[in-house]
mmCIF file of C-alpha atoms and ligand atoms in Angstrom:
data_model
loop_
_atom_site.group_PDB
_atom_site.id
_atom_site.type_symbol
_atom_site.label_atom_id
_atom_site.label_comp_id
_atom_site.label_asym_id
_atom_site.label_seq_id
_atom_site.Cartn_x
_atom_site.Cartn_y
_atom_site.Cartn_z
ATOM 1 C CA MET A 1 -112.976 81.733 -156.059
ATOM 2 C CA GLN A 2 -110.647 81.842 -159.029
ATOM 3 C CA ILE A 3 -111.990 80.096 -162.165
ATOM 4 C CA GLU A 4 -109.696 79.402 -165.113
ATOM 5 C CA THR A 5 -110.525 77.911 -168.481
ATOM 6 C CA ARG A 6 -108.238 75.692 -170.574
ATOM 7 C CA LEU A 7 -105.627 75.451 -167.851
ATOM 8 C CA ASN A 8 -102.403 73.743 -168.923
ATOM 9 C CA LEU A 9 -101.531 71.073 -166.361
ATOM 10 C CA LYS A 10 -97.910 70.449 -167.407
ATOM 11 C CA LEU A 11 -96.500 72.290 -164.394
ATOM 12 C CA LEU A 12 -99.153 70.791 -162.124
ATOM 13 C CA ASN A 13 -98.125 67.132 -162.541
ATOM 14 C CA THR A 14 -94.675 65.856 -161.566
ATOM 15 C CA PHE A 15 -94.464 63.643 -164.678
ATOM 16 C CA GLY A 16 -94.447 66.954 -166.557
ATOM 17 C CA VAL A 17 -96.727 65.657 -169.299
ATOM 18 C CA ASP A 18 -98.905 67.936 -171.354
ATOM 19 C CA ALA A 19 -102.610 67.958 -170.571
ATOM 20 C CA THR A 20 -105.291 70.613 -170.374
ATOM 21 C CA ALA A 21 -108.221 70.999 -168.003
ATOM 22 C CA ALA A 22 -111.365 72.439 -169.590
ATOM 23 C CA THR A 23 -111.985 74.385 -166.360
ATOM 24 C CA ALA A 24 -110.044 74.707 -163.128
ATOM 25 C CA VAL A 25 -110.767 76.315 -159.828
ATOM 26 C CA ARG A 26 -108.456 77.013 -156.903
ATOM 27 C CA VAL A 27 -110.115 76.792 -153.478
ATOM 28 C CA ARG A 28 -108.461 78.460 -150.475
ATOM 29 C CA HIS A 29 -110.974 77.689 -147.722
ATOM 30 C CA ALA A 30 -114.150 75.737 -147.068
ATOM 31 C CA GLY A 31 -116.239 78.862 -147.830
ATOM 32 C CA GLU A 32 -114.940 78.824 -151.400
ATOM 33 C CA VAL A 33 -115.899 75.172 -151.739
ATOM 34 C CA ARG A 34 -119.463 76.147 -150.783
ATOM 35 C CA ASP A 35 -119.360 78.933 -153.422
ATOM 36 C CA LEU A 36 -118.305 76.324 -155.926
ATOM 37 C CA LEU A 37 -121.257 74.170 -154.948
ATOM 38 C CA ARG A 38 -123.632 77.047 -155.732
ATOM 39 C CA ASN A 39 -122.252 77.239 -159.280
ATOM 40 C CA ARG A 40 -124.456 74.650 -160.977
ATOM 41 C CA GLN A 41 -122.684 74.887 -164.307
ATOM 42 C CA LEU A 42 -119.297 74.046 -162.753
ATOM 43 C CA CYS A 43 -120.753 71.348 -160.543
ATOM 44 C CA ALA A 44 -122.350 69.596 -163.516
ATOM 45 C CA GLN A 45 -118.891 68.897 -164.992
ATOM 46 C CA PRO A 46 -116.890 65.750 -164.225
ATOM 47 C CA ARG A 47 -114.627 66.668 -161.322
ATOM 48 C CA LEU A 48 -111.008 65.827 -160.644
ATOM 49 C CA ILE A 49 -109.246 66.916 -157.473
ATOM 50 C CA LEU A 50 -105.563 67.584 -158.019
ATOM 51 C CA GLY A 51 -103.229 68.001 -155.033
ATOM 52 C CA GLY A 52 -99.490 68.200 -155.692
ATOM 53 C CA GLY A 53 -99.906 66.213 -158.933
ATOM 54 C CA SER A 54 -97.197 63.833 -157.734
ATOM 55 C CA ASN A 55 -99.212 60.642 -158.029
ATOM 56 C CA VAL A 56 -101.094 61.082 -161.281
ATOM 57 C CA LEU A 57 -100.480 60.304 -164.948
ATOM 58 C CA PHE A 58 -102.567 62.242 -167.460
ATOM 59 C CA THR A 59 -102.999 60.199 -170.632
ATOM 60 C CA ARG A 60 -105.473 62.719 -172.068
ATOM 61 C CA ASP A 61 -106.940 66.154 -171.452
ATOM 62 C CA TRP A 62 -109.446 66.497 -168.635
ATOM 63 C CA PRO A 63 -112.826 67.397 -170.154
ATOM 64 C CA GLY A 64 -114.338 68.809 -166.965
ATOM 65 C CA LEU A 65 -113.412 70.675 -163.820
ATOM 66 C CA VAL A 66 -110.103 70.335 -161.991
ATOM 67 C CA VAL A 67 -110.261 71.442 -158.352
ATOM 68 C CA LEU A 68 -106.951 72.665 -156.935
ATOM 69 C CA PRO A 69 -107.101 72.667 -153.128
ATOM 70 C CA ASP A 70 -104.955 75.559 -151.912
ATOM 71 C CA ILE A 71 -106.035 75.507 -148.262
ATOM 72 C CA ARG A 72 -103.032 76.721 -146.257
ATOM 73 C CA GLU A 73 -103.230 76.247 -142.532
ATOM 74 C CA ARG A 74 -100.975 75.004 -139.737
ATOM 75 C CA GLU A 75 -102.336 74.602 -136.237
ATOM 76 C CA VAL A 76 -101.072 73.063 -133.003
ATOM 77 C CA GLU A 77 -103.321 71.823 -130.204
ATOM 78 C CA ALA A 78 -101.953 70.629 -126.892
ATOM 79 C CA GLY A 79 -102.857 67.025 -126.119
ATOM 80 C CA ALA A 80 -102.593 64.874 -123.024
ATOM 81 C CA GLY A 81 -99.070 64.240 -121.687
ATOM 82 C CA ASP A 82 -96.451 64.271 -124.439
ATOM 83 C CA ALA A 83 -99.026 63.956 -127.209
ATOM 84 C CA VAL A 84 -99.629 66.969 -129.426
ATOM 85 C CA THR A 85 -102.195 67.305 -132.201
ATOM 86 C CA VAL A 86 -101.154 69.202 -135.301
ATOM 87 C CA ILE A 87 -103.499 70.113 -138.133
ATOM 88 C CA GLY A 88 -102.534 70.887 -141.705
ATOM 89 C CA GLY A 89 -104.564 72.432 -144.514
ATOM 90 C CA ALA A 90 -104.896 70.248 -147.620
ATOM 91 C CA GLY A 91 -102.802 72.596 -149.770
ATOM 92 C CA GLU A 92 -99.726 72.616 -147.515
ATOM 93 C CA PRO A 93 -96.746 71.050 -149.294
ATOM 94 C CA TRP A 94 -96.028 67.808 -147.415
ATOM 95 C CA ASP A 95 -92.284 68.116 -146.837
ATOM 96 C CA GLY A 96 -92.585 71.716 -145.598
ATOM 97 C CA PHE A 97 -95.261 70.571 -143.158
ATOM 98 C CA VAL A 98 -93.047 67.714 -141.898
ATOM 99 C CA HIS A 99 -90.173 70.141 -141.278
ATOM 100 C CA TRP A 100 -92.482 72.593 -139.530
ATOM 101 C CA THR A 101 -93.516 69.849 -137.053
ATOM 102 C CA LEU A 102 -89.867 68.893 -136.514
ATOM 103 C CA GLY A 103 -89.051 72.562 -135.880
ATOM 104 C CA LEU A 104 -91.690 72.535 -133.114
ATOM 105 C CA GLY A 105 -89.760 69.677 -131.476
ATOM 106 C CA LEU A 106 -92.418 67.114 -132.411
ATOM 107 C CA ALA A 107 -91.624 63.572 -133.458
ATOM 108 C CA GLY A 108 -93.653 61.251 -135.661
ATOM 109 C CA LEU A 109 -93.371 62.355 -139.282
ATOM 110 C CA GLU A 110 -89.556 62.182 -139.652
ATOM 111 C CA ASN A 111 -89.527 58.940 -141.705
ATOM 112 C CA LEU A 112 -91.964 60.510 -144.157
ATOM 113 C CA ALA A 113 -89.675 63.437 -145.037
ATOM 114 C CA LEU A 114 -89.219 64.485 -148.672
ATOM 115 C CA ILE A 115 -92.251 62.630 -150.015
ATOM 116 C CA PRO A 116 -93.608 64.841 -152.804
ATOM 117 C CA GLY A 117 -97.208 66.039 -152.671
ATOM 118 C CA THR A 118 -99.511 67.821 -150.268
ATOM 119 C CA VAL A 119 -100.987 67.248 -146.812
ATOM 120 C CA GLY A 120 -104.420 66.709 -148.363
ATOM 121 C CA ALA A 121 -103.239 64.002 -150.745
ATOM 122 C CA ALA A 122 -101.260 62.109 -148.092
ATOM 123 C CA PRO A 123 -104.157 60.150 -146.529
ATOM 124 C CA ILE A 124 -105.706 59.215 -149.867
ATOM 125 C CA GLN A 125 -103.038 56.643 -150.630
ATOM 126 C CA ASN A 126 -101.816 56.319 -147.038
ATOM 127 C CA ILE A 127 -98.294 57.433 -147.959
ATOM 128 C CA GLY A 128 -95.558 55.378 -146.424
ATOM 129 C CA ALA A 129 -91.802 55.127 -146.347
ATOM 130 C CA TYR A 130 -88.996 53.686 -144.253
ATOM 131 C CA GLY A 131 -91.177 51.679 -141.894
ATOM 132 C CA VAL A 132 -93.875 54.293 -141.188
ATOM 133 C CA GLU A 133 -97.235 54.828 -142.842
ATOM 134 C CA LEU A 134 -99.430 57.862 -142.509
ATOM 135 C CA ARG A 135 -102.096 55.825 -140.686
ATOM 136 C CA ASP A 136 -99.630 55.306 -137.816
ATOM 137 C CA ARG A 137 -99.737 59.050 -137.068
ATOM 138 C CA LEU A 138 -103.100 60.193 -138.364
ATOM 139 C CA LEU A 139 -105.915 61.292 -136.064
ATOM 140 C CA TRP A 140 -108.599 62.427 -138.484
ATOM 141 C CA VAL A 141 -109.246 63.630 -142.025
ATOM 142 C CA GLU A 142 -111.760 66.382 -142.768
ATOM 143 C CA THR A 143 -113.457 66.242 -146.163
ATOM 144 C CA PHE A 144 -116.055 68.219 -148.019
ATOM 145 C CA ASP A 145 -119.107 66.182 -148.974
ATOM 146 C CA TRP A 146 -120.399 67.591 -152.281
ATOM 147 C CA ILE A 147 -123.774 65.898 -151.978
ATOM 148 C CA ARG A 148 -124.684 67.114 -148.494
ATOM 149 C CA GLY A 149 -122.770 70.374 -148.913
ATOM 150 C CA ARG A 150 -120.952 70.093 -145.603
ATOM 151 C CA LEU A 151 -117.697 69.123 -143.959
ATOM 152 C CA GLN A 152 -117.281 65.676 -142.399
ATOM 153 C CA THR A 153 -114.622 64.389 -140.004
ATOM 154 C CA HIS A 154 -113.358 60.830 -140.534
ATOM 155 C CA TYR A 155 -111.451 59.335 -137.612
ATOM 156 C CA ASN A 156 -108.553 57.013 -138.325
ATOM 157 C CA ALA A 157 -110.554 53.813 -137.818
ATOM 158 C CA ASP A 158 -113.131 54.974 -140.408
ATOM 159 C CA CYS A 159 -110.558 55.629 -143.139
ATOM 160 C CA GLN A 160 -110.084 51.908 -144.002
ATOM 161 C CA PHE A 161 -106.361 52.401 -144.433
ATOM 162 C CA GLY A 162 -104.392 49.668 -146.206
ATOM 163 C CA TYR A 163 -101.149 49.461 -148.143
ATOM 164 C CA ARG A 164 -101.287 52.605 -150.332
ATOM 165 C CA ASP A 165 -105.040 52.495 -149.915
ATOM 166 C CA SER A 166 -107.932 54.146 -148.069
ATOM 167 C CA VAL A 167 -111.666 54.741 -148.347
ATOM 168 C CA PHE A 168 -110.767 58.007 -150.153
ATOM 169 C CA LYS A 169 -109.517 55.951 -153.098
ATOM 170 C CA ARG A 170 -112.746 53.979 -153.277
ATOM 171 C CA GLU A 171 -116.231 54.831 -151.905
ATOM 172 C CA LEU A 172 -115.266 58.407 -151.027
ATOM 173 C CA ALA A 173 -113.068 59.059 -154.080
ATOM 174 C CA ASP A 174 -114.949 62.236 -154.952
ATOM 175 C CA ARG A 175 -114.412 63.896 -151.552
ATOM 176 C CA LEU A 176 -112.262 66.992 -151.275
ATOM 177 C CA VAL A 177 -109.882 66.686 -148.347
ATOM 178 C CA THR A 178 -109.770 70.050 -146.544
ATOM 179 C CA ARG A 179 -107.652 69.387 -143.408
ATOM 180 C CA VAL A 180 -105.742 66.531 -141.809
ATOM 181 C CA ALA A 181 -104.858 66.092 -138.119
ATOM 182 C CA PHE A 182 -101.927 64.122 -136.755
ATOM 183 C CA ARG A 183 -101.079 62.843 -133.290
ATOM 184 C CA LEU A 184 -97.382 63.596 -132.702
ATOM 185 C CA SER A 185 -95.239 63.448 -129.613
ATOM 186 C CA ARG A 186 -92.725 65.544 -127.702
ATOM 187 C CA LYS A 187 -91.045 62.276 -126.750
ATOM 188 C CA PRO A 188 -89.466 60.639 -129.809
ATOM 189 C CA GLU A 189 -89.897 56.920 -130.430
ATOM 190 C CA LEU A 190 -87.791 56.530 -133.516
ATOM 191 C CA GLU A 191 -88.261 53.860 -136.189
ATOM 192 C CA LEU A 192 -84.729 53.165 -137.425
ATOM 193 C CA ASP A 193 -84.915 49.540 -138.498
ATOM 194 C CA TYR A 194 -86.023 49.973 -142.092
ATOM 195 C CA GLY A 195 -83.497 49.739 -144.916
ATOM 196 C CA GLU A 196 -80.433 51.889 -144.693
ATOM 197 C CA ILE A 197 -81.446 54.400 -141.990
ATOM 198 C CA ARG A 198 -79.056 53.076 -139.321
ATOM 199 C CA GLN A 199 -76.224 52.858 -141.858
ATOM 200 C CA GLU A 200 -76.830 56.422 -143.038
ATOM 201 C CA LEU A 201 -76.804 57.715 -139.434
ATOM 202 C CA ALA A 202 -73.599 55.782 -138.693
ATOM 203 C CA ASP A 203 -71.980 57.242 -141.829
ATOM 204 C CA ARG A 204 -72.859 60.670 -140.418
ATOM 205 C CA SER A 205 -71.387 59.676 -137.016
ATOM 206 C CA ILE A 206 -74.753 60.252 -135.353
ATOM 207 C CA HIS A 207 -75.168 57.830 -132.450
ATOM 208 C CA ALA A 208 -78.082 59.389 -130.550
ATOM 209 C CA PRO A 209 -80.286 60.691 -133.368
ATOM 210 C CA ALA A 210 -82.975 63.320 -132.917
ATOM 211 C CA PRO A 211 -86.090 63.170 -135.162
ATOM 212 C CA ARG A 212 -84.553 65.818 -137.399
ATOM 213 C CA ASP A 213 -81.465 63.617 -137.946
ATOM 214 C CA VAL A 214 -83.738 60.778 -139.056
ATOM 215 C CA ALA A 215 -85.537 63.107 -141.471
ATOM 216 C CA ASP A 216 -82.164 64.222 -142.870
ATOM 217 C CA ALA A 217 -80.993 60.608 -143.238
ATOM 218 C CA VAL A 218 -84.237 59.556 -144.964
ATOM 219 C CA SER A 219 -84.055 62.599 -147.264
ATOM 220 C CA ALA A 220 -80.464 61.730 -148.215
ATOM 221 C CA ILE A 221 -81.414 58.115 -149.004
ATOM 222 C CA ARG A 222 -84.389 59.249 -151.066
ATOM 223 C CA ARG A 223 -82.254 61.776 -152.985
ATOM 224 C CA ARG A 224 -79.762 59.019 -153.822
ATOM 225 C CA LYS A 225 -82.356 56.479 -154.903
ATOM 226 C CA LEU A 226 -85.198 58.424 -156.432
ATOM 227 C CA PRO A 227 -85.024 60.938 -159.271
ATOM 228 C CA ASP A 228 -85.952 64.538 -158.394
ATOM 229 C CA PRO A 229 -89.165 65.407 -160.296
ATOM 230 C CA ALA A 230 -87.830 68.961 -160.736
ATOM 231 C CA VAL A 231 -85.023 67.460 -162.855
ATOM 232 C CA ILE A 232 -86.660 64.442 -164.484
ATOM 233 C CA GLY A 233 -90.415 63.929 -164.590
ATOM 234 C CA ASN A 234 -91.703 61.030 -162.465
ATOM 235 C CA ALA A 235 -94.300 60.123 -159.841
ATOM 236 C CA GLY A 236 -92.206 57.967 -157.508
ATOM 237 C CA SER A 237 -93.087 54.277 -157.473
ATOM 238 C CA PHE A 238 -95.303 53.673 -160.480
ATOM 239 C CA PHE A 239 -96.631 50.311 -159.264
ATOM 240 C CA ARG A 240 -97.488 48.973 -155.823
ATOM 241 C CA ASN A 241 -95.356 46.161 -154.489
ATOM 242 C CA PRO A 242 -97.490 43.054 -155.079
ATOM 243 C CA VAL A 243 -98.547 41.060 -152.030
ATOM 244 C CA VAL A 244 -98.917 37.342 -152.800
ATOM 245 C CA SER A 245 -99.951 34.284 -150.780
ATOM 246 C CA GLU A 246 -97.340 32.280 -148.842
ATOM 247 C CA ALA A 247 -97.901 29.359 -151.267
ATOM 248 C CA GLN A 248 -97.189 31.522 -154.330
ATOM 249 C CA ALA A 249 -94.195 33.083 -152.584
ATOM 250 C CA ALA A 250 -92.762 29.623 -151.826
ATOM 251 C CA TYR A 251 -93.214 28.590 -155.465
ATOM 252 C CA LEU A 252 -91.473 31.784 -156.672
ATOM 253 C CA ARG A 253 -88.649 31.325 -154.112
ATOM 254 C CA ASN A 254 -88.075 27.884 -155.490
ATOM 255 C CA GLN A 255 -87.987 29.125 -159.099
ATOM 256 C CA HIS A 256 -85.982 32.293 -158.358
ATOM 257 C CA PRO A 257 -83.871 31.754 -155.215
ATOM 258 C CA THR A 258 -82.488 35.318 -155.216
ATOM 259 C CA MET A 259 -85.913 37.012 -155.199
ATOM 260 C CA PRO A 260 -86.242 39.189 -152.051
ATOM 261 C CA GLN A 261 -89.484 38.593 -150.138
ATOM 262 C CA PHE A 262 -90.904 40.339 -147.081
ATOM 263 C CA VAL A 263 -93.724 39.189 -144.811
ATOM 264 C CA ALA A 264 -96.205 42.079 -144.816
ATOM 265 C CA TYR A 265 -99.858 43.064 -145.146
ATOM 266 C CA GLY A 266 -101.187 39.587 -144.453
ATOM 267 C CA GLY A 267 -99.115 37.923 -147.163
ATOM 268 C CA VAL A 268 -95.681 38.138 -148.758
ATOM 269 C CA LYS A 269 -94.602 41.414 -150.351
ATOM 270 C CA LEU A 270 -92.430 41.164 -153.448
ATOM 271 C CA PRO A 271 -90.353 44.214 -154.443
ATOM 272 C CA ALA A 272 -91.790 45.274 -157.791
ATOM 273 C CA GLY A 273 -88.487 47.062 -158.537
ATOM 274 C CA TRP A 274 -86.672 43.719 -158.386
ATOM 275 C CA LEU A 275 -89.248 41.983 -160.623
ATOM 276 C CA ILE A 276 -89.028 44.764 -163.221
ATOM 277 C CA GLU A 277 -85.235 44.796 -163.126
ATOM 278 C CA ALA A 278 -85.158 40.994 -163.504
ATOM 279 C CA CYS A 279 -87.211 41.378 -166.696
ATOM 280 C CA GLY A 280 -84.481 43.612 -168.112
ATOM 281 C CA TRP A 281 -86.344 46.925 -168.013
ATOM 282 C CA LYS A 282 -84.071 48.959 -165.761
ATOM 283 C CA GLY A 283 -82.737 52.001 -167.625
ATOM 284 C CA ARG A 284 -84.610 51.149 -170.848
ATOM 285 C CA ARG A 285 -86.419 53.810 -172.768
ATOM 286 C CA GLU A 286 -88.987 54.028 -175.542
ATOM 287 C CA GLY A 287 -88.591 57.530 -176.938
ATOM 288 C CA ASP A 288 -88.798 59.886 -173.973
ATOM 289 C CA ALA A 289 -90.704 57.412 -171.775
ATOM 290 C CA GLY A 290 -88.336 55.372 -169.659
ATOM 291 C CA VAL A 291 -87.665 53.103 -166.714
ATOM 292 C CA HIS A 292 -85.294 54.876 -164.333
ATOM 293 C CA ALA A 293 -81.678 53.686 -164.477
ATOM 294 C CA SER A 294 -81.202 53.467 -160.714
ATOM 295 C CA HIS A 295 -84.678 52.390 -159.550
ATOM 296 C CA ALA A 296 -86.729 50.174 -161.818
ATOM 297 C CA LEU A 297 -90.023 50.921 -160.033
ATOM 298 C CA VAL A 298 -89.909 54.538 -161.167
ATOM 299 C CA LEU A 299 -91.086 55.414 -164.672
ATOM 300 C CA VAL A 300 -89.718 58.671 -165.986
ATOM 301 C CA ASN A 301 -90.335 61.323 -168.597
ATOM 302 C CA HIS A 302 -86.978 62.110 -170.182
ATOM 303 C CA GLY A 303 -88.401 65.257 -171.768
ATOM 304 C CA ASP A 304 -91.337 65.280 -174.107
ATOM 305 C CA ALA A 305 -93.045 61.958 -173.471
ATOM 306 C CA THR A 306 -96.826 62.067 -173.542
ATOM 307 C CA GLY A 307 -98.834 60.469 -170.768
ATOM 308 C CA GLY A 308 -100.071 57.966 -173.353
ATOM 309 C CA GLN A 309 -96.489 56.902 -174.181
ATOM 310 C CA ILE A 310 -95.652 56.443 -170.492
ATOM 311 C CA TRP A 311 -98.819 54.393 -170.040
ATOM 312 C CA VAL A 312 -97.932 52.173 -173.026
ATOM 313 C CA LEU A 313 -94.507 51.561 -171.466
ATOM 314 C CA ALA A 314 -96.131 50.804 -168.090
ATOM 315 C CA GLN A 315 -98.368 48.200 -169.717
ATOM 316 C CA GLN A 316 -95.377 46.580 -171.461
ATOM 317 C CA VAL A 317 -93.578 46.391 -168.104
ATOM 318 C CA ARG A 318 -96.679 44.952 -166.415
ATOM 319 C CA ASP A 319 -97.181 42.327 -169.169
ATOM 320 C CA SER A 320 -93.585 41.250 -169.069
ATOM 321 C CA VAL A 321 -93.591 40.819 -165.258
ATOM 322 C CA SER A 322 -96.845 38.892 -165.545
ATOM 323 C CA GLN A 323 -95.434 36.558 -168.224
ATOM 324 C CA THR A 324 -92.166 35.957 -166.360
ATOM 325 C CA PHE A 325 -93.421 35.608 -162.780
ATOM 326 C CA GLY A 326 -97.200 35.175 -163.028
ATOM 327 C CA VAL A 327 -97.591 38.245 -160.802
ATOM 328 C CA THR A 328 -99.821 41.181 -161.769
ATOM 329 C CA LEU A 329 -98.532 44.665 -161.003
ATOM 330 C CA GLU A 330 -101.139 47.284 -160.161
ATOM 331 C CA PRO A 331 -100.373 50.975 -160.695
ATOM 332 C CA GLU A 332 -99.877 52.975 -157.542
ATOM 333 C CA VAL A 333 -100.169 56.143 -159.587
ATOM 334 C CA ARG A 334 -103.644 57.345 -160.551
ATOM 335 C CA VAL A 335 -103.966 56.996 -164.322
ATOM 336 C CA VAL A 336 -106.372 59.515 -165.863
HETATM 337 N N1 EPU B 1 -85.016 46.639 -156.067
HETATM 338 C C1 EPU B 1 -84.318 46.090 -157.107
HETATM 339 N N2 EPU B 1 -84.091 46.859 -158.212
HETATM 340 C C2 EPU B 1 -84.537 48.120 -158.315
HETATM 341 C C3 EPU B 1 -85.255 48.671 -157.242
HETATM 342 C C4 EPU B 1 -85.501 47.926 -156.125
HETATM 343 O O1 EPU B 1 -83.890 44.958 -157.054
HETATM 344 O O2 EPU B 1 -84.299 48.746 -159.353
HETATM 345 C C5 EPU B 1 -85.292 45.808 -154.875
HETATM 346 C C6 EPU B 1 -84.186 45.723 -153.871
HETATM 347 O O3 EPU B 1 -84.140 44.410 -153.424
HETATM 348 C C7 EPU B 1 -84.663 46.597 -152.718
HETATM 349 C C8 EPU B 1 -86.149 46.397 -152.818
HETATM 350 O O4 EPU B 1 -86.433 46.290 -154.198
HETATM 351 O O5 EPU B 1 -84.153 46.152 -151.519
HETATM 352 C C9 EPU B 1 -86.976 47.520 -152.229
HETATM 353 O O6 EPU B 1 -86.583 48.770 -152.809
HETATM 354 P P1 EPU B 1 -86.764 50.125 -152.016
HETATM 355 O O7 EPU B 1 -86.205 50.008 -150.648
HETATM 356 O O8 EPU B 1 -86.269 51.239 -152.880
HETATM 357 O O9 EPU B 1 -88.295 50.247 -151.801
HETATM 358 P P2 EPU B 1 -89.522 50.002 -152.778
HETATM 359 O O10 EPU B 1 -90.255 48.795 -152.270
HETATM 360 O O11 EPU B 1 -89.145 50.016 -154.207
HETATM 361 C C10 EPU B 1 -91.194 51.368 -151.292
HETATM 362 C C11 EPU B 1 -92.216 52.425 -151.541
HETATM 363 C C12 EPU B 1 -91.526 53.781 -151.699
HETATM 364 C C13 EPU B 1 -90.768 54.083 -150.410
HETATM 365 C C14 EPU B 1 -89.760 52.959 -150.170
HETATM 366 C C15 EPU B 1 -89.057 53.108 -148.833
HETATM 367 C C16 EPU B 1 -94.045 51.321 -152.689
HETATM 368 C C17 EPU B 1 -94.773 51.132 -153.969
HETATM 369 N N3 EPU B 1 -92.977 52.117 -152.736
HETATM 370 O O12 EPU B 1 -90.405 51.302 -152.480
HETATM 371 O O13 EPU B 1 -92.525 54.760 -151.859
HETATM 372 O O14 EPU B 1 -90.101 55.320 -150.495
HETATM 373 O O15 EPU B 1 -90.433 51.683 -150.140
HETATM 374 O O16 EPU B 1 -89.936 52.845 -147.791
HETATM 375 O O17 EPU B 1 -94.449 50.772 -151.667
HETATM 376 C C18 EPU B 1 -93.789 55.859 -153.567
HETATM 377 O O18 EPU B 1 -94.787 55.343 -153.063
HETATM 378 O O19 EPU B 1 -93.873 56.613 -154.571
HETATM 379 C C19 EPU B 1 -92.495 55.580 -152.989
HETATM 380 C C20 EPU B 1 -91.375 56.073 -153.510
#
């Protein structure tokens, strides 16, 4: 178990903001987590588990222990018929894992290509893109329970998955995800109806796409729309798309006839990017904290913004959307 003190987190969060962890420990397997548990001094500190750092905004230093799960593991288990179970260690980079499954000829994760982050972080916010959510493919999540000192398996139905939500964001927020299992298939059933996927495939003259073609199309769309964190600091969508009642949606439709609305998640989903753009924020910047010029839902660090400055900007954006539309935006990103 590798313990570090005063670890700089700038390279460990995709916003690229400066922050320091008082202590940090990298864990490579469940045995090391048990070692950590035996270290009373470390365990007494407030604990933060940091995966790929692609969904977090540090507004201050972390006064306690940061746990960096570095569990690398890829396993395939034959299932019944065309079904195949694959298992990934929490520290596997997500996109590499997706491409590994595609290389095995397995379908299921292609729409989730190029999402930043790790396998272990994926179930926490039930990552989703282009018509597929993680919960559609997930079999179980294995976590380490710090109190009982043992591993626990949570089957899909126990994870309380919702839109960018799961039990691991709430009651079990302190759990360390160690491994995640997915149910994939040798027989592709492709989801092509979301957004521009069909158009992108047509532009590439692909008429009978394989899962890998879908992953390539989704990756191309993402690269066009979303800024690359390696070039400009960001954490993808900063806010969740708000889901409002049908009555509120009808009122807003009446007031703003061009507002896009989608029936989803037991209500009507409003694109937060549209709301923010309509309030005039797209491309604006306050110092080095900014709203991205081609996607208003993405807040960016143009260079040396602090997490605090980005958070101030986020609150201004939230207040202005609330005043204009009466809709409250909730951060999707974890704000520390
Ligand atoms: N829009 C605007 N202006 C903008 C941006 C968006 O008007 O500046 C409107 C457009 O009408 C567009 C609509 O918003 O049609 C939706 O935009 P987009 O298709 O880019 O999707 P999104 O709702 O902004 C969600 C996820 C993304 C995911 C995409 C594709 C959330 C919070 N975000 O974004 O996930 O990649 O759909 O499925 O649900 C992430 O979670 O970090 C993320 C990037």
